[in-house]
Coordinates of C-alpha atoms and ligand atoms in Angstrom, one line a residue:
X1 CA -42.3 -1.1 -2.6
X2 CA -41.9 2.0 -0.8
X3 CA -42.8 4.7 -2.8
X4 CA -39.5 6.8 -1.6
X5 CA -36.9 3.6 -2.8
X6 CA -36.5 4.9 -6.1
X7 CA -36.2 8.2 -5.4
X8 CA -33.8 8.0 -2.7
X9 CA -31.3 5.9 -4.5
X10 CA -31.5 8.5 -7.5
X11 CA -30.7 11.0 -4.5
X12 CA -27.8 8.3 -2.8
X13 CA -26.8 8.5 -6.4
X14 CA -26.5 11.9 -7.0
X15 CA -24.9 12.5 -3.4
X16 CA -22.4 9.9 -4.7
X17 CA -21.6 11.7 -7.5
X18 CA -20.8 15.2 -6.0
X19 CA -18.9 13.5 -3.2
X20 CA -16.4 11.9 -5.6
X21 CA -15.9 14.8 -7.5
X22 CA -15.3 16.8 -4.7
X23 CA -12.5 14.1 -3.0
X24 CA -10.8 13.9 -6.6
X25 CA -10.5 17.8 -6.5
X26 CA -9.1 17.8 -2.7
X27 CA -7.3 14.6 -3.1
X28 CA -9.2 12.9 -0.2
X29 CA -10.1 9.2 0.1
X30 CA -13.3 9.7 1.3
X31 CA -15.4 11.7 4.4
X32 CA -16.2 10.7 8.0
X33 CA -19.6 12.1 8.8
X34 CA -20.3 12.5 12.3
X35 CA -24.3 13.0 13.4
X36 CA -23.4 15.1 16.4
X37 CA -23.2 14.4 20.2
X38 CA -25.7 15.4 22.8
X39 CA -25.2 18.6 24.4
X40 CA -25.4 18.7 28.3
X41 CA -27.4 21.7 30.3
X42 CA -24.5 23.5 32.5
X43 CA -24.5 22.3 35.6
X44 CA -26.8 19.6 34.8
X45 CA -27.5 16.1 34.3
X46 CA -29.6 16.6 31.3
X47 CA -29.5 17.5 27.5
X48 CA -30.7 20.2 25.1
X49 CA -33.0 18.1 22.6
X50 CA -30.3 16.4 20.4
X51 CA -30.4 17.7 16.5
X52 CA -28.5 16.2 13.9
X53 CA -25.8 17.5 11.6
X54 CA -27.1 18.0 8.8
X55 CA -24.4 16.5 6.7
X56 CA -25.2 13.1 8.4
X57 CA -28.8 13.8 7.7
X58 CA -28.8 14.3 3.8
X59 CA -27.4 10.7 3.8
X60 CA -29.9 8.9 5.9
X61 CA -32.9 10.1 7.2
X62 CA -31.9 9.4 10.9
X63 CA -32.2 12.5 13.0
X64 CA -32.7 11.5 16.7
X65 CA -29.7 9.4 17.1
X66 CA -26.6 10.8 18.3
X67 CA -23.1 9.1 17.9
X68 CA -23.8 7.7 14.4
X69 CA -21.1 7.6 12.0
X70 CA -21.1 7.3 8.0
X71 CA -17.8 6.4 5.9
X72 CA -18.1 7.5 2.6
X73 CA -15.6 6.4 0.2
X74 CA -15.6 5.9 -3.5
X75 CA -16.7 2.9 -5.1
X76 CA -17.7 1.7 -1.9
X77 CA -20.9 0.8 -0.5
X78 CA -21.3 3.5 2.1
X79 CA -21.1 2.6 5.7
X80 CA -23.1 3.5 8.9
X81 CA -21.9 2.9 12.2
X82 CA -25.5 3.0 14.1
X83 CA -25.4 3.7 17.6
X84 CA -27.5 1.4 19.8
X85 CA -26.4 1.1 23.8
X86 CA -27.3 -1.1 26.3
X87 CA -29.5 1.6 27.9
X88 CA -33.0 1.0 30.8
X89 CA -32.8 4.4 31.2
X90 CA -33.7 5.9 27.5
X91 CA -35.5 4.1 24.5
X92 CA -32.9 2.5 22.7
X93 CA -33.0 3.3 18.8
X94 CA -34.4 0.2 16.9
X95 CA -32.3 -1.2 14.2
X96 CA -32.7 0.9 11.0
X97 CA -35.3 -0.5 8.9
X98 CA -37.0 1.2 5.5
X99 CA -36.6 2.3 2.2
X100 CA -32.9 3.4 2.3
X101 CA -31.2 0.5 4.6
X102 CA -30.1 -2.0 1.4
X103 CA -27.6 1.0 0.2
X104 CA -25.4 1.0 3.9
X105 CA -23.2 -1.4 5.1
X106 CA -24.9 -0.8 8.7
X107 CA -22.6 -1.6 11.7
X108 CA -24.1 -1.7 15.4
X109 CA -21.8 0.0 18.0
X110 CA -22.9 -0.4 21.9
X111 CA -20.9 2.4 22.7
X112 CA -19.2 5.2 21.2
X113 CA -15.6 4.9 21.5
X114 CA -16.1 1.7 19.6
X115 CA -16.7 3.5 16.0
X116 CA -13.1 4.4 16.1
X117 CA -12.4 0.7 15.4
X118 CA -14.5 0.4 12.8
X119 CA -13.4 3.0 10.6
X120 CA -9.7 3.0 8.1
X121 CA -6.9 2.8 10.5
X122 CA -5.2 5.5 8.6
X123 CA -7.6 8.6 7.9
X124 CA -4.7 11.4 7.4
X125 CA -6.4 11.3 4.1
X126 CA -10.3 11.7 5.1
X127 CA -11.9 14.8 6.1
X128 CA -14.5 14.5 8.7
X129 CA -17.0 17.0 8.9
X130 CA -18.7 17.3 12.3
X131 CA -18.9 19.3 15.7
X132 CA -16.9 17.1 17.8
X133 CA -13.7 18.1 16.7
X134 CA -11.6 16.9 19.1
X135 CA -12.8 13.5 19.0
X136 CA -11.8 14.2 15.0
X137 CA -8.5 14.5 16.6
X138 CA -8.4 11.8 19.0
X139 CA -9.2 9.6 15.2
X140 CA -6.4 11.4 13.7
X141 CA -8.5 13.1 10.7
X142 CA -6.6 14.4 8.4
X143 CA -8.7 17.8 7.7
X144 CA -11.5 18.7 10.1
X145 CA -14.7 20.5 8.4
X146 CA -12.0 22.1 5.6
X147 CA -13.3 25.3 4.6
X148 CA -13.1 24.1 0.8
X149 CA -14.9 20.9 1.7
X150 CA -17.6 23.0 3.6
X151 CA -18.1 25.5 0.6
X152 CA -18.6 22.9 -1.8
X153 CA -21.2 20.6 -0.4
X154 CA -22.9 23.9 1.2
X155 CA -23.1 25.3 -2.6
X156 CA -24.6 21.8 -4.2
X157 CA -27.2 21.3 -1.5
X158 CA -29.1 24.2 -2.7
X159 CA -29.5 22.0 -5.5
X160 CA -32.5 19.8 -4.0
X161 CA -32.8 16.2 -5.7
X162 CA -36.4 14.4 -6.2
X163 CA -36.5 12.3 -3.3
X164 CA -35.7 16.1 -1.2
X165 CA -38.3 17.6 -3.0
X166 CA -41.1 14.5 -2.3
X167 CA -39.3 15.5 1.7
X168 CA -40.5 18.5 1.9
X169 CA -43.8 18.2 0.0
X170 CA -44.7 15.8 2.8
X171 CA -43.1 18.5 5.3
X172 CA -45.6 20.7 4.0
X173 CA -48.2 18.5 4.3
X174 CA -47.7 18.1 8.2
X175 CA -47.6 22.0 8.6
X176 CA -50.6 22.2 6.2
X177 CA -52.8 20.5 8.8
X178 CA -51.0 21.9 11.7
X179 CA -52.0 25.6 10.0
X180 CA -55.4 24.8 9.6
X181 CA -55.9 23.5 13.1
X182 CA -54.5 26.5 14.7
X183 CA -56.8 29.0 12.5
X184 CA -59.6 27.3 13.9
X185 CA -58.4 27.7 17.2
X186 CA -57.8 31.3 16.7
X187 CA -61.2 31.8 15.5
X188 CA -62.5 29.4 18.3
X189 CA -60.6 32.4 20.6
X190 CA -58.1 30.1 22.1
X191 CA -55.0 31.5 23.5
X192 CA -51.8 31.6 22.3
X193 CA -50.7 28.7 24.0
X194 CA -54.1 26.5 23.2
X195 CA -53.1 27.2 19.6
X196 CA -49.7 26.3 19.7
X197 CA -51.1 22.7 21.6
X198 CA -54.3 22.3 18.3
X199 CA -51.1 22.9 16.0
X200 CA -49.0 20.1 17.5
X201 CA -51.8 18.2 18.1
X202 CA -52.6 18.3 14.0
X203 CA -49.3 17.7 13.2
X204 CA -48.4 15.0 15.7
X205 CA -45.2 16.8 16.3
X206 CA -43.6 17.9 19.4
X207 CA -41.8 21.0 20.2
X208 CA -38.5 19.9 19.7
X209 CA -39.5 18.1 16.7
X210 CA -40.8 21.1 14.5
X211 CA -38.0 23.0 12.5
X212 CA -38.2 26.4 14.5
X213 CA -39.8 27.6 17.7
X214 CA -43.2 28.5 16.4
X215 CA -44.8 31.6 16.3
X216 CA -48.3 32.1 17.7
X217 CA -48.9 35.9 18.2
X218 CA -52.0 37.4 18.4
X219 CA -52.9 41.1 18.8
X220 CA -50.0 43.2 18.8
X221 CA -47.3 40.7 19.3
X222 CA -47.5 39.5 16.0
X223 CA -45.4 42.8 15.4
X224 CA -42.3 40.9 17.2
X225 CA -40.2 39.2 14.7
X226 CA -39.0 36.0 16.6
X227 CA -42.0 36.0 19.6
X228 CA -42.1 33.0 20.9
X229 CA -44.0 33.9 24.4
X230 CA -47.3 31.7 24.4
X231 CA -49.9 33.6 26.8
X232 CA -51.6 31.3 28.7
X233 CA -55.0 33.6 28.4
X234 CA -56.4 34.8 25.2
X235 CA -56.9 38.6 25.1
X236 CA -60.4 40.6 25.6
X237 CA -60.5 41.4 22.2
X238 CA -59.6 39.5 19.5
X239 CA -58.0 41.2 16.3
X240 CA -55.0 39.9 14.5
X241 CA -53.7 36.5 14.6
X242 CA -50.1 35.5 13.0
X243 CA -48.9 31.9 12.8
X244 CA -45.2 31.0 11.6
X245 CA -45.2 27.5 12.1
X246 CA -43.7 24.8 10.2
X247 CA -43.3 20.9 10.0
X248 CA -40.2 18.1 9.7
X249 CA -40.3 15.3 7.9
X250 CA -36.9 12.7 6.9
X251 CA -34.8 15.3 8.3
X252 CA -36.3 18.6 5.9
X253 CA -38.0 21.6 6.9
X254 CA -40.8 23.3 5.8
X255 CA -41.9 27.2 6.7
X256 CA -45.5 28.4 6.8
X257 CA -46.7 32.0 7.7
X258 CA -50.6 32.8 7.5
X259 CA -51.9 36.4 9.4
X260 CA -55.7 36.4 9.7
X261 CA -58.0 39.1 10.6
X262 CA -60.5 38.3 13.6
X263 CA -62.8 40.2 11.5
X264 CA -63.2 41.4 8.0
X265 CA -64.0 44.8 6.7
X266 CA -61.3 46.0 8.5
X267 CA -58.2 47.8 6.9
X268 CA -56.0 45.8 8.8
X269 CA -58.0 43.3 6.8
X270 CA -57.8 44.8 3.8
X271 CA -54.0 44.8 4.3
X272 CA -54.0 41.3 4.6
X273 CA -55.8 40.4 1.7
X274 CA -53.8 42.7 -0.2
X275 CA -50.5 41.7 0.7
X276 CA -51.6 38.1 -0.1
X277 CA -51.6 39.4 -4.1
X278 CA -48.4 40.7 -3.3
X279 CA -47.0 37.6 -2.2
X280 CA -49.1 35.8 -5.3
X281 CA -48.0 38.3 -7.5
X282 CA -44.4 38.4 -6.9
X283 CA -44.0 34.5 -6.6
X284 CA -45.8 34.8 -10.3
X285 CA -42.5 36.7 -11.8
X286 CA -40.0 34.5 -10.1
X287 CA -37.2 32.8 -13.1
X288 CA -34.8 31.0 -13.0
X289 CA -31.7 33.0 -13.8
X290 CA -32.9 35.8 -11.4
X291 CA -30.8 36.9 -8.5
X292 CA -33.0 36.7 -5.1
X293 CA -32.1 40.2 -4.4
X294 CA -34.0 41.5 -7.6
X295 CA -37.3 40.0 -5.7
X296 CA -36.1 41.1 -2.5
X297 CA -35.8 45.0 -4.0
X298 CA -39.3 44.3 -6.0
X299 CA -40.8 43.9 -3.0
X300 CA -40.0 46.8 -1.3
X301 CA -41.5 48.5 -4.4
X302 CA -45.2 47.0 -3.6
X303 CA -44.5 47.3 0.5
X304 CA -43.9 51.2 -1.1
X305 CA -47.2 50.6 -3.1
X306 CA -48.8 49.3 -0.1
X307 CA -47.9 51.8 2.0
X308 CA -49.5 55.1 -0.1
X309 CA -52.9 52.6 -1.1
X310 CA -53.6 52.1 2.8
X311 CA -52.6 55.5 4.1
X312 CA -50.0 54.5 6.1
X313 CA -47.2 56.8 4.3
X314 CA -47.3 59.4 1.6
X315 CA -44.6 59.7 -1.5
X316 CA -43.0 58.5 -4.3
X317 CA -42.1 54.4 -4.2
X318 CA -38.4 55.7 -4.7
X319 CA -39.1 58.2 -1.7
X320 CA -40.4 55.6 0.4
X321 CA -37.8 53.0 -0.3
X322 CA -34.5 55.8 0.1
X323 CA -35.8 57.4 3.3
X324 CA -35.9 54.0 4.8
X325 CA -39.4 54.1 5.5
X326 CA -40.6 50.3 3.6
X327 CA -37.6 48.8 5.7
X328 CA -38.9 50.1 8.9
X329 CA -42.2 48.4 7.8
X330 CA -40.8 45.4 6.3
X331 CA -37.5 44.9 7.8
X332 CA -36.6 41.1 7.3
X333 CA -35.1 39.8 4.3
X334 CA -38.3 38.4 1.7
X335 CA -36.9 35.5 2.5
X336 CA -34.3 32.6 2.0
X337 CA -33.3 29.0 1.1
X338 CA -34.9 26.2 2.7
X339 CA -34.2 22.2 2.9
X340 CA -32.3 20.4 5.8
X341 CA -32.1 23.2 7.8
X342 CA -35.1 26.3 8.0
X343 CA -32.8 28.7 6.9
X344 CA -30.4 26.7 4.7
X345 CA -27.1 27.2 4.5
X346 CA -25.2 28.4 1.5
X347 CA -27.7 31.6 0.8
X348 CA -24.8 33.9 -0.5
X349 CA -23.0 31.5 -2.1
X350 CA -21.8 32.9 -6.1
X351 CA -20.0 29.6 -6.7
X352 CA -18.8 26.2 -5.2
X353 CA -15.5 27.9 -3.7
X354 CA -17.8 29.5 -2.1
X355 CA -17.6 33.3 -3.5
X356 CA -19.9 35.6 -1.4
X357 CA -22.1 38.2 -2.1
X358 CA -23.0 40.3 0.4
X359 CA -27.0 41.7 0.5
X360 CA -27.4 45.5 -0.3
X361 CA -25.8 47.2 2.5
X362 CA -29.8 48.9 3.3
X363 CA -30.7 45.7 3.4
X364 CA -28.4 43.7 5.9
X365 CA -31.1 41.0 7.0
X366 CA -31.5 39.3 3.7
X367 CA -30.3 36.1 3.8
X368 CA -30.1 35.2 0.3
X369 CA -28.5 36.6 -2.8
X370 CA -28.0 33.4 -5.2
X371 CA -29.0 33.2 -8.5
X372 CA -32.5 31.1 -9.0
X373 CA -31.7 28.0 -10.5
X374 CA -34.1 24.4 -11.1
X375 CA -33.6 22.6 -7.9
X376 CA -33.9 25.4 -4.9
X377 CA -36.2 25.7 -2.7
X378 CA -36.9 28.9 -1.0
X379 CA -39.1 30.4 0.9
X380 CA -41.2 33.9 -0.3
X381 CA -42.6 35.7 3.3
X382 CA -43.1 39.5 2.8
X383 CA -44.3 41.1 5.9
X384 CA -45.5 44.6 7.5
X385 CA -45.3 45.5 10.9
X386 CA -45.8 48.5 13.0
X387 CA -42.6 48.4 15.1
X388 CA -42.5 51.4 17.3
X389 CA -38.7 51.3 17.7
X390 CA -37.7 51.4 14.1
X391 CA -40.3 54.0 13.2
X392 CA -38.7 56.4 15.6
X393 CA -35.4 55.7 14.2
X394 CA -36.6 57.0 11.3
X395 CA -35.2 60.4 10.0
X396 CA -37.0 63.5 10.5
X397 CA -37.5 63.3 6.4
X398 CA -38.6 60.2 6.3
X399 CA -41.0 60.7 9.4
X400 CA -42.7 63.4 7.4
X401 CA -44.1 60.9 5.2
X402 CA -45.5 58.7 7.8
X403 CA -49.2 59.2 8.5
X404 CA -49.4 58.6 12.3
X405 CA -52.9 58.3 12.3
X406 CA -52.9 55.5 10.7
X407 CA -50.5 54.0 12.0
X408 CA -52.1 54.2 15.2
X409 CA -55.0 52.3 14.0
X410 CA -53.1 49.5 12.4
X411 CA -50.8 49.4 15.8
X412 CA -53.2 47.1 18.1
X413 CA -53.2 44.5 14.9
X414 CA -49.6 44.2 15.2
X415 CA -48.5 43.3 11.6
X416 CA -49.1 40.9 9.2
X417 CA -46.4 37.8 7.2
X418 CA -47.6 35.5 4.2
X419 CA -45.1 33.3 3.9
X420 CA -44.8 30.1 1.5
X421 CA -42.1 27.6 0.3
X422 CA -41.3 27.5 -3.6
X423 CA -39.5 25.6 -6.0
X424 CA -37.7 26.6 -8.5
X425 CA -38.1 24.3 -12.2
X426 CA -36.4 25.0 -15.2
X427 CA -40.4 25.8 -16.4
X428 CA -42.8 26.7 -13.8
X429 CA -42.3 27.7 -10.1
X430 CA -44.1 24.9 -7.9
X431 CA -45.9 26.6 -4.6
X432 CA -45.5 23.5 -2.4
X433 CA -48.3 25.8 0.5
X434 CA -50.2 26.7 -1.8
X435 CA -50.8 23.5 -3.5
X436 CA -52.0 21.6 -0.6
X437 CA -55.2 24.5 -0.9
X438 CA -53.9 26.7 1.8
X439 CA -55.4 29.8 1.2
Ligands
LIG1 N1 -39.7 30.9 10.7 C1 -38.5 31.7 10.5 C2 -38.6 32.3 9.2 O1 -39.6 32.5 8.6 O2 -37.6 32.6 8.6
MN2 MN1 -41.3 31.4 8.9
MN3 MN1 -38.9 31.7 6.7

């Protein structure tokens, strides 16, 4: 038997559950998930790759076929309507097969206007939660993506069950290999683009299957939050080399950050190392109970402590931190939840109404400020950059306590991110990158 049987129908189950709480609460007969509908280039007679809601894909692990439907009603068997056309053009979708198939009533439509047929002929009592909403009118929905609807499923799937969990071990896995591939390519003195081609190589993925747009920035690009250039030609000299690069796997994400140091002795790879115990250390005090912003803030404390031990900055932690001067180094947020989507939704969510809490207003890029419980799944990635544009911001103050020399020294390295995925259990925190002996 397939390992994941079990697992998934404890996670169907669960699913189940919340659902029918949730339509007792709104006084809904059940949900109309729609996968999504391929999105057409302007002017064109193509499509952006297709992904998948990821309400249809917590259901089913089907994430490359758009115009799927599920009905979900209570004390029902659950039903998929699977789109298959008549199609020489494109590979047509083989019928579902695997692990999960046995809990749907699975219904073939050709095409997609015949779904509509298929479903209750009344649905002024069914919310459907999409992004086609006007064919949600065309069905005569009654409520499309309801705000309380949204909140409350958002809130729960923080809450990751074990067949999510086995997901994204697996996810891991994938990026594992991709990560290791790439560092020997860096080291091999490949360019950024070679790298990126040894990662999907490793992982067997394509670019449009991975999570995110990886990043593969060596020198001083790895300074640029989001760079997603590629250089054909790998530079002169070699020096710094950071990979954010993750894998998919069922439909969840995983998110994997390594920096390396072309060569040692360095204090660029010094840094490295020693923000490596950060991450280690900080991961090691992580509870459940604790709000993410406490780590968030605890982390500026070491980028602080980092900071003075390297000579990058002089003063007090609480100096360093009021001036601004750790958020010009480390301006991202340490991190945030992870699952069906990289940056998961639902990462300032108090309660299932959906209460928000906003991050520290010195802090506006942290996307998360929920309180840890067993089940999440978030991602720990402190970083420190020299960013030229945010150190001049700076004010005259805080600039007094920068030590430009160093800087200067660090500046052709770029900067460096450690970033790994963690659970959270009632007794232990599980390191799902470092586990798979990732160093
Ligand atoms: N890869 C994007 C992030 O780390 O959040
Ligand atoms: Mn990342
Ligand atoms: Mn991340």
């Amino acid at each position: 038997m397939d390992r994941f049987a079990p697992l998934y129908q404890d996670h169907l189950a669960t699913l189940t559950r919340r659902t029918e709480t949730l339509l007792d609460r709104e006084g809904l007969q059940g949900l109309v998930i729609h996968a999504g509908v391929p999105q057409r280039i302007f002017l064109d007679d193509m499509d952006y790759p297709f992904k998948a809601n990821p309400h249809f894909k917590h259901w089913v692990p089907v994430t490359d076929n758009p115009h799927c439907v599920l009905l979900i009603r209570p004390s029902e068997r659950p039903t998929l309507l699977f789109y298959r056309p008549v199609d020489f053009w494109h590979k047509v979708p083989p019928l579902p097969q695997g692990f999960w198939t046995d809990a749907f009533d699975i219904k073939v439509i050709e095409k997609p206007e015949q779904a509509r047929a298929l479903l209750p002929d009344n649905l002024s009592a069914y919310a459907f939660i999409g992004e086609p909403t006007e064919l949600a009118s065309q069905w005569g929905m009654g409520e499309v993506n309801p705000q309380p609807v949204m909140d409350y499923l958002h809130y729960h799937r923080a809450y990751k069950t074990d067949y999510e969990l086995a997901c994204m071990r697996i996810a891991s896995e994938i990026a594992v290999c991709g990560h290791e591939a790439a560092r020997d390519a860096f080291f091999g003195q490949k360019s950024e683009f070679d790298i990126q081609l040894a990662y999907l190589s490793a992982t067997a993925q394509g670019e449009n299957e991975v999570p995110y747009g990886n990043i593969v920035a060596l020198n001083e690009n790895s300074a640029i939050l989001h760079y997603t250039a590629l250089e054909r030609v790998a530079p002169k000299q070699l020096r710094s080399f950071l990979l954010d690069a993750g894998a998919s796997f069922h439909g969840y994400a995983s998110d994997i950050t390594r920096t390396y140091a072309f060569e040692s002795g360095s204090r660029f790879a010094e840094l490295v190392a020693a923000m490596n115990e950060q991450q280690l250390a900080i991961i090691d005090t992580i509870r459940p109970g604790m709000a993410y912003t406490e780590l968030h803030l605890d982390m500026h404390r070491r980028v602080a402590e980092l900071l003075s031990r390297f000579g990058l900055a002089r003063g007090s932690a609480e100096a360093l931190i009021a001036d601004g001067v750790t958020a010009a180094f480390f301006p991202h947020g340490l991190g945030h939840q992870i699952g069906l989507q990289v940056h998961d939704v639902g990462g300032f969510m108090q309660d299932e109404q959906g209460a928000h809490m906003a991050a520290p207003e010195a802090h506006p890029a942290l996307r998360c400020t929920r309180i840890l419980e067993p089940g999440m799944v978030l991602t720990i990635e402190p970083g420190l950059y020299v960013i030229d544009s945010l150190l001049s911001g700076l004010s005259d103050s805080a600039k007094g306590m920068l030590n430009t020399s160093v800087i200067d020294e660090l500046r052709p390295y770029g900067g460096i991110r450690i970033e790994d995925d963690v659970v959270v259990h009632g007794d232990r925190i599980e390191n799902l990158t470092r586990d798979l002996g990732l160093a």
